Backbone as numpy.savetxt, mean C-alpha at the origin, in Angstrom:
# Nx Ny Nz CAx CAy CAz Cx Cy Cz
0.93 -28.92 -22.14 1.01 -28.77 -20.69 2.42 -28.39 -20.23
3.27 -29.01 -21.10 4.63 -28.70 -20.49 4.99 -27.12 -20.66
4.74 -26.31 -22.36 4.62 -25.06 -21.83 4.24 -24.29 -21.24
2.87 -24.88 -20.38 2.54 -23.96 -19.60 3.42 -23.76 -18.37
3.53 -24.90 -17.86 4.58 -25.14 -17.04 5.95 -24.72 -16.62
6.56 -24.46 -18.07 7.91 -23.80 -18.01 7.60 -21.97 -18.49
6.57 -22.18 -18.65 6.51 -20.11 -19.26 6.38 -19.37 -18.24
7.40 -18.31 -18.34 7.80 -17.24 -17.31 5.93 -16.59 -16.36
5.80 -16.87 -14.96 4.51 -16.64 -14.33 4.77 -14.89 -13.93
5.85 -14.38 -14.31 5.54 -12.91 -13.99 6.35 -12.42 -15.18
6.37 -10.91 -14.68 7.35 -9.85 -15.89 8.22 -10.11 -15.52
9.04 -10.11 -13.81 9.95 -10.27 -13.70 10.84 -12.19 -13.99
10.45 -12.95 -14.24 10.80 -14.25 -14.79 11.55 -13.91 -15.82
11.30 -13.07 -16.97 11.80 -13.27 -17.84 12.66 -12.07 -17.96
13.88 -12.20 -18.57 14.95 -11.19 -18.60 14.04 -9.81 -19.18
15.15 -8.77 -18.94 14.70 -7.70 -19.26 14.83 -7.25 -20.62
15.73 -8.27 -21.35 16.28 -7.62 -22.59 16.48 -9.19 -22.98
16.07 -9.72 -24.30 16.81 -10.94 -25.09 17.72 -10.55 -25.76
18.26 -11.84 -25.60 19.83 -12.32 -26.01 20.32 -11.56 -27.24
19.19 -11.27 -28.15 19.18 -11.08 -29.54 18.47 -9.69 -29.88
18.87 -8.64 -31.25 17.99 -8.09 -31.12 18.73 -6.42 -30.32
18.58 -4.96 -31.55 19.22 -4.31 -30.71 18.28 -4.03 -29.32
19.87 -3.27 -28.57 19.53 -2.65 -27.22 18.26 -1.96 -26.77
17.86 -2.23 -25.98 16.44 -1.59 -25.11 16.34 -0.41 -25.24
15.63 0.21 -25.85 15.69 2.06 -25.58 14.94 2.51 -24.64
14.45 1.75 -23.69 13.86 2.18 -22.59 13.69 1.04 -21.49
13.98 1.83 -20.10 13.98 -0.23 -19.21 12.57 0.16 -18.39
12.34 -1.30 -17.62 10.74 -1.32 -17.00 10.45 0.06 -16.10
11.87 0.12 -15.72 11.87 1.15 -14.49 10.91 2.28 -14.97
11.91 2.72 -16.35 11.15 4.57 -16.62 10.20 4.13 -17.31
9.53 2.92 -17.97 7.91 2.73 -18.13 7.00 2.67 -16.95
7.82 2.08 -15.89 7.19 2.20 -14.43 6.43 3.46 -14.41
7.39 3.68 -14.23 7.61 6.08 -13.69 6.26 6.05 -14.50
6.66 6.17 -15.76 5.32 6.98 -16.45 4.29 6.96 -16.38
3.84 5.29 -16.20 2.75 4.60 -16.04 2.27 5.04 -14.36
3.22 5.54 -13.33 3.25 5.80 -12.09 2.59 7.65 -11.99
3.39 8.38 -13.02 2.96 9.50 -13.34 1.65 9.65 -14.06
0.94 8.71 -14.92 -0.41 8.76 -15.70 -1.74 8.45 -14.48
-1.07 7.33 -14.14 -2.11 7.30 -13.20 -2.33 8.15 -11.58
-1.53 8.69 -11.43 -1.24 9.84 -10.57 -2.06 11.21 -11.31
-1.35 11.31 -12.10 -2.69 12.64 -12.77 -4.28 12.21 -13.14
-4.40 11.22 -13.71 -5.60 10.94 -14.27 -6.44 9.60 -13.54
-6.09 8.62 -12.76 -6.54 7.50 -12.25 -6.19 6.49 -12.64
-6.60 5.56 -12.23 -5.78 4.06 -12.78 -6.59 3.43 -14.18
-8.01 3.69 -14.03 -8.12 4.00 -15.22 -7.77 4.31 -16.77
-7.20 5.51 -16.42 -6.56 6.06 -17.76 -5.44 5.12 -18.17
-4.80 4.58 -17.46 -3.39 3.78 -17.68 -3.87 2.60 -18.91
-3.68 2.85 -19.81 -3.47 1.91 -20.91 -2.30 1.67 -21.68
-1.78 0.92 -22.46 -0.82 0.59 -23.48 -0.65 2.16 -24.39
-1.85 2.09 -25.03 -2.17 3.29 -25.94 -1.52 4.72 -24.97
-2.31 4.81 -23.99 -2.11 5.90 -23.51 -0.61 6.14 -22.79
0.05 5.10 -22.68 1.14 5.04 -22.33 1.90 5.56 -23.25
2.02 4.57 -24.32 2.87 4.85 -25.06 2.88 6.33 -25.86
1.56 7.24 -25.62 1.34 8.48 -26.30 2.20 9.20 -25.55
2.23 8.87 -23.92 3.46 10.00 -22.75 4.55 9.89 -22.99
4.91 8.61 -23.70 6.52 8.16 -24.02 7.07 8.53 -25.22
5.95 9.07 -25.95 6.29 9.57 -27.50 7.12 8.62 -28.22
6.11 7.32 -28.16 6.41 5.99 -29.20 5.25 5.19 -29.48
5.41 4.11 -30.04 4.02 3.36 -30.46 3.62 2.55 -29.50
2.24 1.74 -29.56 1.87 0.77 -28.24 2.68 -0.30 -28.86
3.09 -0.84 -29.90 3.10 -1.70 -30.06 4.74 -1.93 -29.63
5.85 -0.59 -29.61 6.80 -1.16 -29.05 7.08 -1.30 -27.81
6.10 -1.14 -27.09 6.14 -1.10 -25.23 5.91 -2.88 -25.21
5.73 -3.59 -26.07 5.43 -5.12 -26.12 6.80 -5.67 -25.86
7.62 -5.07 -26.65 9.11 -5.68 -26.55 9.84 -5.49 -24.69
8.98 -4.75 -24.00 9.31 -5.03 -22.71 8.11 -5.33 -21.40
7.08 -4.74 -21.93 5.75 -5.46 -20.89 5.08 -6.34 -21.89
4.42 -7.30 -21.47 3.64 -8.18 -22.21 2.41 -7.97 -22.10
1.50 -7.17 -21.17 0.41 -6.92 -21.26 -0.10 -5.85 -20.25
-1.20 -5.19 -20.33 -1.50 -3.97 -19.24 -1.11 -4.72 -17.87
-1.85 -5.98 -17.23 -1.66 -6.86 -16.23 -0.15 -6.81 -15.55
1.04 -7.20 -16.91 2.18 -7.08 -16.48 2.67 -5.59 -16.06
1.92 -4.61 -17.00 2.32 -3.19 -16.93 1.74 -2.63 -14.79
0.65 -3.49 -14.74 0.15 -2.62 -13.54 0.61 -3.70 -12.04
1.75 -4.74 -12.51 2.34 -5.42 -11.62 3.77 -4.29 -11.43
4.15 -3.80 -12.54 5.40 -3.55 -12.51 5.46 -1.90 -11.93
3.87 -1.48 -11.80 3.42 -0.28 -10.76 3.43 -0.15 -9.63
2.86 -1.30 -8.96 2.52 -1.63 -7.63 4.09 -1.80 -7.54
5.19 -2.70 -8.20 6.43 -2.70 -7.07 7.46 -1.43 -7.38
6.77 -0.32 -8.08 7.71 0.58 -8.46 7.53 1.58 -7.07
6.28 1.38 -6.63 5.55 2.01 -5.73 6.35 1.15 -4.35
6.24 0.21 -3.93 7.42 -0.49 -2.69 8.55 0.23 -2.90
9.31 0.01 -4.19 10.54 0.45 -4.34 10.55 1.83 -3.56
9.69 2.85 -3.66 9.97 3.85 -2.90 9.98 3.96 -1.17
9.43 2.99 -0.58 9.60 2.97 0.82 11.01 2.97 0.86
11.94 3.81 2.14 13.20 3.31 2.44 13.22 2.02 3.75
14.13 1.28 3.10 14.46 0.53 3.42 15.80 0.22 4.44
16.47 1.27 4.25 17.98 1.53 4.98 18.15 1.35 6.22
17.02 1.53 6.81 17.52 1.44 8.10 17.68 0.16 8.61
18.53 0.09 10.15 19.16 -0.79 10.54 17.92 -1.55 11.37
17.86 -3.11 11.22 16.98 -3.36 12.14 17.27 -4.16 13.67
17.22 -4.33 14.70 17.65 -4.74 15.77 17.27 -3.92 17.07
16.91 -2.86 16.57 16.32 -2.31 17.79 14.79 -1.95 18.35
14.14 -1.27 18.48 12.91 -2.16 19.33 11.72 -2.09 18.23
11.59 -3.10 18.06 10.94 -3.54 17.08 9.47 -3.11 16.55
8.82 -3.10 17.72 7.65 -2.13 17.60 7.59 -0.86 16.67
8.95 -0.07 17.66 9.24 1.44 16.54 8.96 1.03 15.15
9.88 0.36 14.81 10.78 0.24 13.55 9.37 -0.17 12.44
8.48 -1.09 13.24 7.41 -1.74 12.38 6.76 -0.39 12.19
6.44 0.62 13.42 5.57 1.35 12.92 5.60 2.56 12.07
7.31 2.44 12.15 7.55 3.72 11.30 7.50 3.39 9.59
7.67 1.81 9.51 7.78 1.24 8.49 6.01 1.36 8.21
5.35 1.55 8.80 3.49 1.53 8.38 3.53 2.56 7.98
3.90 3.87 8.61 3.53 4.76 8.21 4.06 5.01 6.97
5.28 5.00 6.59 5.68 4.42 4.98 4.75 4.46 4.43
4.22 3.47 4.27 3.31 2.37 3.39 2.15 2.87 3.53
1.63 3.62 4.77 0.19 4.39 4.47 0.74 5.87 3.43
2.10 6.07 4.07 1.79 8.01 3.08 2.22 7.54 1.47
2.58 6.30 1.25 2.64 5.60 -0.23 1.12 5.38 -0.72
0.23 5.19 -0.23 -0.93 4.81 -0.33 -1.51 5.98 -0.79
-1.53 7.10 0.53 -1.70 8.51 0.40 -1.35 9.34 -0.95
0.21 9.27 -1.14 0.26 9.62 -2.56 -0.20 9.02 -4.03
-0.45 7.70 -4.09 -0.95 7.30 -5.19 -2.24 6.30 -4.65
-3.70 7.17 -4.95 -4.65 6.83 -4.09 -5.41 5.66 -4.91
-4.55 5.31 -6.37 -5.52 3.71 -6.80 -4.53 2.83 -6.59
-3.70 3.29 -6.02 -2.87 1.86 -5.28 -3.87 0.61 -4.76
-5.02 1.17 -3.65 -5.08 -0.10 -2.95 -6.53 -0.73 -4.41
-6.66 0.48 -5.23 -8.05 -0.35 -6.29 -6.58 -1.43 -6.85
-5.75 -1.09 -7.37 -5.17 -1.54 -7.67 -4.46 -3.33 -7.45
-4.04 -3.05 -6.14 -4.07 -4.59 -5.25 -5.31 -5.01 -4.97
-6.43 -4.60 -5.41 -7.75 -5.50 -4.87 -7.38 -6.26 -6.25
-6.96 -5.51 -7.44 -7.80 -6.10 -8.74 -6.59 -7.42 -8.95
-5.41 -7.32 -8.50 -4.34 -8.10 -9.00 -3.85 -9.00 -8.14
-4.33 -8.88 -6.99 -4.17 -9.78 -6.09 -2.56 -10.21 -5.60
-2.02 -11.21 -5.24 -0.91 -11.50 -4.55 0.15 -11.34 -5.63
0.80 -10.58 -6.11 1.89 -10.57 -7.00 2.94 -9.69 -6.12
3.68 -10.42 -6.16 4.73 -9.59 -5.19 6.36 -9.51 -5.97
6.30 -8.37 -6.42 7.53 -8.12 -7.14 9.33 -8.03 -6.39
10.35 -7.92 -6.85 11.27 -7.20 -6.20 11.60 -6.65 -4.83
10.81 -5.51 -5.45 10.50 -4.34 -4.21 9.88 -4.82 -2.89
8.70 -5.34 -3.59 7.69 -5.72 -2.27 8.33 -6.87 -1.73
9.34 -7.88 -2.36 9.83 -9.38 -1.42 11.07 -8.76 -0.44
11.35 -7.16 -0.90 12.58 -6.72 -0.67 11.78 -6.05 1.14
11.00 -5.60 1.04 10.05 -4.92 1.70 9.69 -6.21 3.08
8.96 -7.47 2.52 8.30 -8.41 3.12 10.12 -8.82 4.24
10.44 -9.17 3.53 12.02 -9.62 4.37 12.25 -8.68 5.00
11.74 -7.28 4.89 12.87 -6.26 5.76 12.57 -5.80 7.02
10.39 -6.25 6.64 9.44 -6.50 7.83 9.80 -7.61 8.67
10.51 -8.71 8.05 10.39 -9.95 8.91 11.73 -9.75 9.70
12.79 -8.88 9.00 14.24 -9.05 9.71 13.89 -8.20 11.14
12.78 -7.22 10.68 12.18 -6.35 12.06 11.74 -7.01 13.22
10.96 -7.83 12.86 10.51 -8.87 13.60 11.24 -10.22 14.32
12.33 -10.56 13.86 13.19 -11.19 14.67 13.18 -11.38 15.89
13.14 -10.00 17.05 13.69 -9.97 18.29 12.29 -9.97 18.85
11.18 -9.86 18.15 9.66 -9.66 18.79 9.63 -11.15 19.11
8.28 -11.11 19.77 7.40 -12.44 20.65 6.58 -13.06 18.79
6.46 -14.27 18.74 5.42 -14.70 17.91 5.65 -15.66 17.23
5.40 -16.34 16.27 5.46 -17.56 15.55 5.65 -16.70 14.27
6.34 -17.86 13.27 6.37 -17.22 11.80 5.40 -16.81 11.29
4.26 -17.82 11.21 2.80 -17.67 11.04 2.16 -15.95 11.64
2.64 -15.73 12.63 2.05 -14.95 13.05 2.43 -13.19 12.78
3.86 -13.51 12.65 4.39 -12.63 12.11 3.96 -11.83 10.52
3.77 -13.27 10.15 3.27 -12.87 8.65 2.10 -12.27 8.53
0.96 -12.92 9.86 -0.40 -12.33 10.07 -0.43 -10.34 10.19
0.57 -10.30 11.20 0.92 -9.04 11.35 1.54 -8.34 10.42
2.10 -8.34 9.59 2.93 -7.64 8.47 1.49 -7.33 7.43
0.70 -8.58 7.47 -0.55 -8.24 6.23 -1.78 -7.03 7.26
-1.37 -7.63 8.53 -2.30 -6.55 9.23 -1.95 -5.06 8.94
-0.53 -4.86 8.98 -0.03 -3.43 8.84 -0.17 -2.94 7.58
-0.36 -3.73 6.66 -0.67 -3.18 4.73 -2.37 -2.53 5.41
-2.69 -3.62 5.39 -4.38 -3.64 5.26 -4.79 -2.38 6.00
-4.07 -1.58 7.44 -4.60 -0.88 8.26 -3.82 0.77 7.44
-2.89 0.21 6.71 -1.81 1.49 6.03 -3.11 1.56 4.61
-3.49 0.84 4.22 -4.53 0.66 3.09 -5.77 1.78 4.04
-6.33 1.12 4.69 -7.91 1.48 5.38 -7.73 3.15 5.79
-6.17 3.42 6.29 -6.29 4.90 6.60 -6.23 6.39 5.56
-5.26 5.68 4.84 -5.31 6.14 3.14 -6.51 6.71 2.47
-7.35 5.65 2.71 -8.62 5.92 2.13 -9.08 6.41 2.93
-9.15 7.04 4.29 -10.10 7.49 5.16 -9.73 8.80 4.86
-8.37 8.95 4.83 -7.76 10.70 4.70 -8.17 10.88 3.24
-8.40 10.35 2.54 -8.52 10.61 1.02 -10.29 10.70 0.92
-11.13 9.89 1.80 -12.62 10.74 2.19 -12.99 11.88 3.09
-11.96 12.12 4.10 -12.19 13.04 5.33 -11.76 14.06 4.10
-10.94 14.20 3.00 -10.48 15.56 2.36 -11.70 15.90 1.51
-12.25 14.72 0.54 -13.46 14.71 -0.25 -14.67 15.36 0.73
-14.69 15.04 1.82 -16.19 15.04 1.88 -16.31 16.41 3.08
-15.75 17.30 3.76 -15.39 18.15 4.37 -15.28 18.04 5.13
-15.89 19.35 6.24 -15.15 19.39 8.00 -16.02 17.97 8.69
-14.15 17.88 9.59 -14.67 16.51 10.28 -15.47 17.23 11.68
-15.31 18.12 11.91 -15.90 19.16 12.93 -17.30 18.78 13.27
-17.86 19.48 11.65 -19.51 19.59 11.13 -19.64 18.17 11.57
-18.98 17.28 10.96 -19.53 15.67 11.08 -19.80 15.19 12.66
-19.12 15.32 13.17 -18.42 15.24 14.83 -20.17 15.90 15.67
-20.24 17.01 15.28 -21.44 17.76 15.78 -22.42 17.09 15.71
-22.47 16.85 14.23 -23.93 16.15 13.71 -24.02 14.85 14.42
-23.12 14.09 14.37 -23.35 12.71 15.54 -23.75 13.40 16.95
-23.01 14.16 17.67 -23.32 14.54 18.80 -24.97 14.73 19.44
-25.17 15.62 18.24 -26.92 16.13 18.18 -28.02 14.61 17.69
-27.34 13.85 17.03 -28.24 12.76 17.02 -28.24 11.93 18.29
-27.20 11.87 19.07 -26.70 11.26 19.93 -27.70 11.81 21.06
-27.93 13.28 21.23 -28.57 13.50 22.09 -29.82 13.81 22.04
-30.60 13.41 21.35 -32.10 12.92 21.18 -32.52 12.01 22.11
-31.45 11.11 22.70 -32.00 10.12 23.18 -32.48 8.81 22.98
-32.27 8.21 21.06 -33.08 6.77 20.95 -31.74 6.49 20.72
-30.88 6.71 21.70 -29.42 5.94 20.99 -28.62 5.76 22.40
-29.09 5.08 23.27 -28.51 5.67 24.68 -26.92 4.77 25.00
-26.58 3.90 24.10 -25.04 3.68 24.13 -24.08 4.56 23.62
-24.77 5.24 22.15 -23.87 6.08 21.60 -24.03 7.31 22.42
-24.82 7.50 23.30 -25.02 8.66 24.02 -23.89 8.63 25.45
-24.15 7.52 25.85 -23.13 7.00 26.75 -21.64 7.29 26.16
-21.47 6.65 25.58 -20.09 6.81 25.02 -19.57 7.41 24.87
-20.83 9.03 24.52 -19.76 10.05 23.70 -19.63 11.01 24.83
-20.80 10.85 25.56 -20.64 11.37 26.74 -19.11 11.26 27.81
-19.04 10.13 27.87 -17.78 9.47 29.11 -16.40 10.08 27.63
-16.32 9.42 26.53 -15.22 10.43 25.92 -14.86 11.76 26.05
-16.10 12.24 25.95 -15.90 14.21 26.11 -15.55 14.38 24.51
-15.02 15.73 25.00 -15.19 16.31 23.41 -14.00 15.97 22.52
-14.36 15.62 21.26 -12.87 14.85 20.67 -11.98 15.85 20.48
-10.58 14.90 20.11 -9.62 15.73 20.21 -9.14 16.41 18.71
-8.58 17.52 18.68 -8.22 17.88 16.64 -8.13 16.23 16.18
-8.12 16.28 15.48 -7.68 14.93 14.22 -6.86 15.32 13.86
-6.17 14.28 14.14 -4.61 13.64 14.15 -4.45 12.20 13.62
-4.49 12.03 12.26 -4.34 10.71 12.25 -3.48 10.03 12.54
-2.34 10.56 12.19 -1.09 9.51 12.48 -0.91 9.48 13.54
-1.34 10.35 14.71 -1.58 9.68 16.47 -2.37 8.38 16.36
-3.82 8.61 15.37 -4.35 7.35 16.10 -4.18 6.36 15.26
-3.55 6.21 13.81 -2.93 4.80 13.53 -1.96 4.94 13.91
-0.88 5.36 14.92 0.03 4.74 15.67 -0.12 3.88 16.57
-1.52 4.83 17.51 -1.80 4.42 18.36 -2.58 2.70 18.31
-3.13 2.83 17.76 -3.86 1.55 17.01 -2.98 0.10 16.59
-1.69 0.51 15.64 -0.82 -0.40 15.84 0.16 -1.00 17.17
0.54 0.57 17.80 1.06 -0.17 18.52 0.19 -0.99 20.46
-1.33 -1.17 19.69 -1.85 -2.23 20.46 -2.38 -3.20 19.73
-2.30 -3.30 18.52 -2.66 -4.49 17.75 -1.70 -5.61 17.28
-0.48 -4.44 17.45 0.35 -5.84 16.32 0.99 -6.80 17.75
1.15 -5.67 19.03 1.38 -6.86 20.36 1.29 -7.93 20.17
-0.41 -7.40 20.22 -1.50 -8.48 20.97 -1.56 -9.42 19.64
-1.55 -9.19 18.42 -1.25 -10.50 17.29 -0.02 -10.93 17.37
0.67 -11.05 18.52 2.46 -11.62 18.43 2.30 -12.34 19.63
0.98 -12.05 20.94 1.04 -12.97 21.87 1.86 -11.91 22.72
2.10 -10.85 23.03 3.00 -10.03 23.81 1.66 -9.37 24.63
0.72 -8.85 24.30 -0.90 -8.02 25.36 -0.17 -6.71 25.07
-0.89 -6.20 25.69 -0.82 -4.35 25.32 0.55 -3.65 25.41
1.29 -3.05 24.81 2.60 -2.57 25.65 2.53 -1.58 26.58
């Protein structure tokens, strides 16, 4: 029991290199990359030990001497992937902006590597480096806003989850074709008549506007994360 207790609970716990033993010929970072580049071409899927180590032009068995298992390998993905949000900017000024420019981040991260969010379903709360570097830089944003800690935190997971949900919408609106055709085809069901709310509705809207997403997850955040801070609509 006691080793379980004291044995390192992530990759990052345990140093990058022991005491003993020559020098590293490769650090987590550029196994990151690769493992970041495999599954970028081929899916998250393909990402194995084996297949790793075939892009690195070495054996699986010496990628052991720095990940301990695929698990550790696809923790050390997800925060290679934070690591790329910037972070630089200054925070103190109006907070709203700053959160939402920081979403959109985190959705066109999503956007570019699209088994990101299969990815966080399968591994759940592991939060590396990057991402604690990320979580603090959301909360230093949040400072000057209305809300409780609690609530703050509610909102920061709201802005993953909605940067997650749009990702995947642009990554089906591209799969599956014109949003036009689609748009029509509701219209014409709509006006049959056994649907007289959606008929209502689409009626008093009028005709939609191009698609624009990042208008309407802007728009979307900046009346949601308010109203989860206790501030109402801005």
């Amino acid at each position: 029991m006691a080793d379980r207790e004291t044995r390192p609970t992530t990759v990052w716990s345990r140093p990058e290199r022991g005491a003993r033993g020559p020098a590293p010929e490769r650090s987590r970072t550029q196994i990151a990359a690769a493992a970041l580049a495999l599954a970028d071409a081929e899916g998250l899927a393909a990402v194995s030990m084996r297949a790793l180590a075939q892009r690195l032009g070495t054996g699986p068995a010496s990628l052991y001497r720095y990940v301990g298992s695929r698990d550790e390998l696809l923790d050390l993905m997800a925060d290679a992937v934070a690591g790329e949000l910037d972070l630089s900017g200054a925070t103190g000024g109006d907070w709203l902006d700053d959160l939402v420019g920081l979403a959109l981040q985190s959705r066109d991260a999503h956007v570019r590597h699209p088994w990101l969010a299969d990815l966080n379903d399968r591994r759940g709360e592991v939060l590396g480096p990057h991402a604690i570097d990320y979580l603090d830089h959301a909360l230093g944003i949040l400072v000057p806003a209305p809300g409780t800690a609690g609530q703050k935190l509610e909102a920061i997971g709201l802005l993953g989850g909605l940067a997650v949900l749009f990702a995947r919408r642009e990554a089906a609106a591209t799969a599956t074709g014109d949003p036009a055709a689609r748009a029509a085809h509701l219209a014409a069901v709509a006006a049959e008549g056994r649907h007289p709310h959606l008929l209502a509705a689409l009626t008093e809207a009028g005709a939609p506007p191009p698609a624009d997403r990042d208008a309407l997850f802007v728009r979307l955040l900046r009346r949601l994360l308010p109203a989860m801070l206790g501030q109402g609509e801005p």
